[in-house]
Amino acid sequence: MSVDTATVKRVAKLSRIAISDERAESMKAELNTILGFVEQLQEVDIEGVEPMTSVVDMDMRKRVDEVNDGNKANDVTANAPASQNNFFMVPKVVE
Amino acid sequence: MTELVDVRTPNPKNFFPGEDHDWELVIGLEVHAQVTSNAKLFSGSSTKFGNAQNSNVSLVDAAMPGMLPVINEECVRQAVKTGLGMNAKINKRSVFDRKNYFYPDLPQGYQISQLYHPIVGEGEITIQVGPDKQGNFESVDIGVERLHLEQDAGKSMHDQHPTMSFVDLNRSGVALMEIVSKPDIRSIDEAKAYVTKLRSIVRYLGTCDGNMDQGSMRADVNVSVRKPGGEFGTRCEIKNVNSIRFMGQAIEYEAKRQIDILEEGGSIDQETRLFDPVKGETRSMRSKEEAHDYRYFPDPDLLPLEFDDAYIEEIRAELPELPDVKRTRLMGEGLSEYDASILVSDKSYADYFEQVAEGRDAKIAANWVINDLLGAINKAGKDIEDSPVSAEQLGGIIDLIKNDTISGKIAKDLFEIVFNEGGDPPKIVEDRGMAQVTDTGAIESAVDEIIAANPDKVQQAIEKPAMIGWFVGQVMKATGGKANPQAVNKLLREKIGG
Amino acid sequence: MTDLTKLTISELREGFKAKSFTSLEATNAFIDAIDTSNETLNAYIVQTADIARERAAASDAKLAKGEGGALEGIPVGIKDLYATLDVHTQACSHILDGFQPRYESTVTQNMFDDGAVMLGKLNMDEFAMGSSNETSYYGPVTNPWKRVGEQTDNGTALVPGGSSGGSAAAVAADLCAAATASDTGGSIRQPAALTGTVGIKPTYGRCSRLGMVAFASSLDQAGPITKDVRDSAIMLGSMASSDPRDTTCVDMPVPDYEAAIGKSIKGMKIGIPKEYRLDGMPQEIEKLWEQGKAMLRDAGAEIVDISLPHTKYALPAYYIVAPAEASSNLARYDGVKYGLRVDGKNIEEMYENTRAEGFGEEVKRRVMIGTYVLSAGFYDAYYTRAQKVRTLIKRDFETVFDNGIDCILTPATPSAAFAIGDKEMAADPVKMYLNDVFTVTVNMAGLPGISVPAGLSDEGLPLGLQLIGKPFEEGTLFQAGTIIEEAAGRFNAPRWW
Ligand SMILES: [Mg+2]
Ligand SMILES: [Zn+2]
């Protein structure tokens, strides 16, 4: 399988990465090199094989239903590019 | 995705009239119910409603680099419990997936949810639609496709600043159960009954508080129309409807909109729409339209969620009596289907009723709870949880009737006093001299007086025994309503005959 | 006085104990070395000299009382991937511009609890995506090793490998006693091999990932790069732990890894997988592998030919699984909560501009490949298939171990260090990816793997051998690794900088 320029642009959009027409062209070639490389997986017989979900065999640890975190709005917003009164601020979203 | 199967027989009662032919609605509901828990699904921060912005937020909820989710065992338990309450298949192995999309109130850039292997599989909810004019309910089984656990998103506010939106992550990561129905619903009444029933089940179970006004329960409504019994039509999804009343309005508007389009020869675009409660209409959410591709895949930060039969059985053993079972039991105890249905429809009603009925006549208790208490509460716009008349007080009033201390009529006055002023019913009766007169001598003299003053009426009563009622009224009036009506009746019949 | 920067952890430990020198003296020696060398090598992107001196002094106070943990007073470098409280943490990406976490990673916390002294944050490939440390926002790291005859400022500058290039170079150039690193497809073992240092990637789940900036969650593991095998055991012992805040971290006590050093390997069965003999593999790598076999055989191990039939599919499967996970893990860098924000006329443009400017080209490539392979219609063909292949790769190893093999010996890399700005690799991303061809299988199967320096290339550059162990049997790797180290000797970069 390989990608065309339109697909590269669609994928860039899905990835929220701005891409110029020119870069989309070169990116297309790079992505196709990689897709060509992974193509060899098609030859593996995977009949009846379960996909891996966890590389280490173990039970999932769970937390008890206890409130032991939070109340750190200052820490949470300390690195925000824009914030006010412990709110994050973003360019206005229209629904 | 699963194939759509039609399990319903078209019922003309549900049809929507059209120009050339009738239309049938097909509705499927995705209800998001907030899990009752102290902490969030994958972090230790609080789920409490109404706290200061970003205070219920941990570094995990804010998606700080390197932070990892750890699942809250109580949320798992609540989901299993809810599944059992819907007679659903519990999956002993389920998997958390990431649903990837960008939105400012989605800090991770993905929502942890369960797509391919949900914790709960197929189940069923029996709804009661009605009552009709005869007071009868129709029972309908609505299939449940699945229930899965997922994270709630945060909240964006758009009215605080001219060019910026404000983001609060307090809800980010709160556990939700998404309960997806099959497209088995065929009318607005059924849709309302379904959400009502689902809310009642989770409240009985204590797995969700069901408060729609606080967003603890909200529904995505999938609506399509078709010729009765025909092929399924193209559906539209109305997002995030947060009241049962709005849901009814939204479906009605949407059905008419779709029918209009189809009757004009147009076709329906599958799209996501938003209900505007002010205008009472749905509108397309164009912003959500552009090619969504959520790229679901198993969350590599979490292992599969696994448990055994013993775990399920332990939870099953804790299940309370659920509304359907309770309704059947109450009907066996002499209640009408109507009364039983009303009482079980809300766990708080049932709890109140059962307290009143304890050691008393169930039918009488039901009448008082439904007609008097619920009537007064609704009129006062109160919840039964903070009813001014406690179950104990209402029981006391009923006891006073039972032991002939007061008449049924006086009891209504007494109820009103307790409702408005509070107090101990027997004491109020005593203090205010409300006890009925059972002293035959006193009643007899009143009866004699009335008979003597109305010879013509006596004559009429002899000819027409129904006239006795007029005498009863006069005697009651003369005794200030306190005479025992049975005693009055008995005396009048003896003296006038008939 | 001896040059304190040349000492191993165990030597420093002895020196502190014997009161030959203090932690503060050692720390100052490293700070001086960094001041002198870092401009040339670019191993550190941030120095924390004040914090280091403060912690060293505190360690000296403890040491004076005969107290202190396993790393008490040991000056270390920390890969920029690890969150360090209030200190620059950017995974060497521009998108985390200015980020100073209000938290500490579990691994660094474990080390600081044990007394480690942080000298600064180390350079790395952006988000650990790379095999040459050339994708860092802070520029490439220069390998302290140069080819024989080129060991001058003007000699060809070589890469230290990646993504833990800063860690490997800093250890090799004596700019820290040891360093933390991380390994998703070979990012500890490959740079260790290319710099003559020791690097271990422990079993997946042995170290907590909490506070490590995530690249590919199902593959990422923390581990150390050190001067020798004993130090590797000491460092891992401190870094590893269970962690209630990482569901994928095992709830198992950490063994005394150092106890494995010096134990005989008599009777140990060492597997030699035939699939690692690649077409066109350089003669010197082939030769090194033969020498490794001989070293282990001479020490009493039994050498057994084995087969791991799905080996060749590990790298292609990796280049589906890792980018897929990365595309999702890196979605949080959106200009809202931290780091860079580049404005746009609406929120969508803000996202797109921020991510276009904040991510480097290799990261963008991987995010886009990952997005593509997960997108509608391709998920099963790519992702599900790759995860099935992964099951087969793991099964290959299980079969071999079930048949009595104790550990597996392979080359660590297909070549010695190459030049910074290598044209071929720059032109073809897959050429660069092939650097991880021997290491990536281990990540795909979640196993422990160690790279130990075993010889020099024809051009005088270090080469490493890799030992692969059973899950949670890192001790076996230290045991066998010590044998190679003793037989091959240690390799120090001739100083030219
Ligand atoms: Mg939905
Ligand atoms: Zn949902």
mmCIF file of N, CA, C and O and ligand atoms in Angstrom, chain B residues 30 32 99 178 220 237 239, ligand 1:
data_model
loop_
_atom_site.group_PDB
_atom_site.id
_atom_site.type_symbol
_atom_site.label_atom_id
_atom_site.label_comp_id
_atom_site.label_asym_id
_atom_site.label_seq_id
_atom_site.Cartn_x
_atom_site.Cartn_y
_atom_site.Cartn_z
ATOM 1 N N GLU B 30 -28.067 6.430 23.280
ATOM 2 C CA GLU B 30 -26.787 6.202 23.957
ATOM 3 C C GLU B 30 -26.821 7.082 25.190
ATOM 4 O O GLU B 30 -26.736 8.304 25.072
ATOM 5 N N HIS B 32 -25.237 8.420 28.603
ATOM 6 C CA HIS B 32 -24.028 8.544 29.416
ATOM 7 C C HIS B 32 -24.443 8.745 30.860
ATOM 8 O O HIS B 32 -25.123 9.731 31.172
ATOM 9 N N LYS B 99 -9.761 6.602 22.105
ATOM 10 C CA LYS B 99 -10.509 7.238 21.029
ATOM 11 C C LYS B 99 -9.822 8.584 20.795
ATOM 12 O O LYS B 99 -9.860 9.462 21.650
ATOM 13 N N GLU B 178 -21.388 4.335 29.368
ATOM 14 C CA GLU B 178 -22.191 4.622 28.182
ATOM 15 C C GLU B 178 -23.044 3.391 27.912
ATOM 16 O O GLU B 178 -22.531 2.298 27.686
ATOM 17 N N ASP B 220 -27.471 10.714 23.984
ATOM 18 C CA ASP B 220 -27.327 10.976 22.559
ATOM 19 C C ASP B 220 -28.468 10.211 21.904
ATOM 20 O O ASP B 220 -28.614 9.005 22.124
ATOM 21 N N GLU B 237 -27.872 11.907 14.760
ATOM 22 C CA GLU B 237 -27.610 11.758 16.180
ATOM 23 C C GLU B 237 -27.701 13.120 16.841
ATOM 24 O O GLU B 237 -26.978 14.045 16.474
ATOM 25 N N LYS B 239 -26.922 15.174 19.978
ATOM 26 C CA LYS B 239 -25.943 15.009 21.046
ATOM 27 C C LYS B 239 -26.387 15.600 22.368
ATOM 28 O O LYS B 239 -27.018 16.663 22.399
HETATM 29 MG MG MG D 1 -21.916 8.461 21.489
#
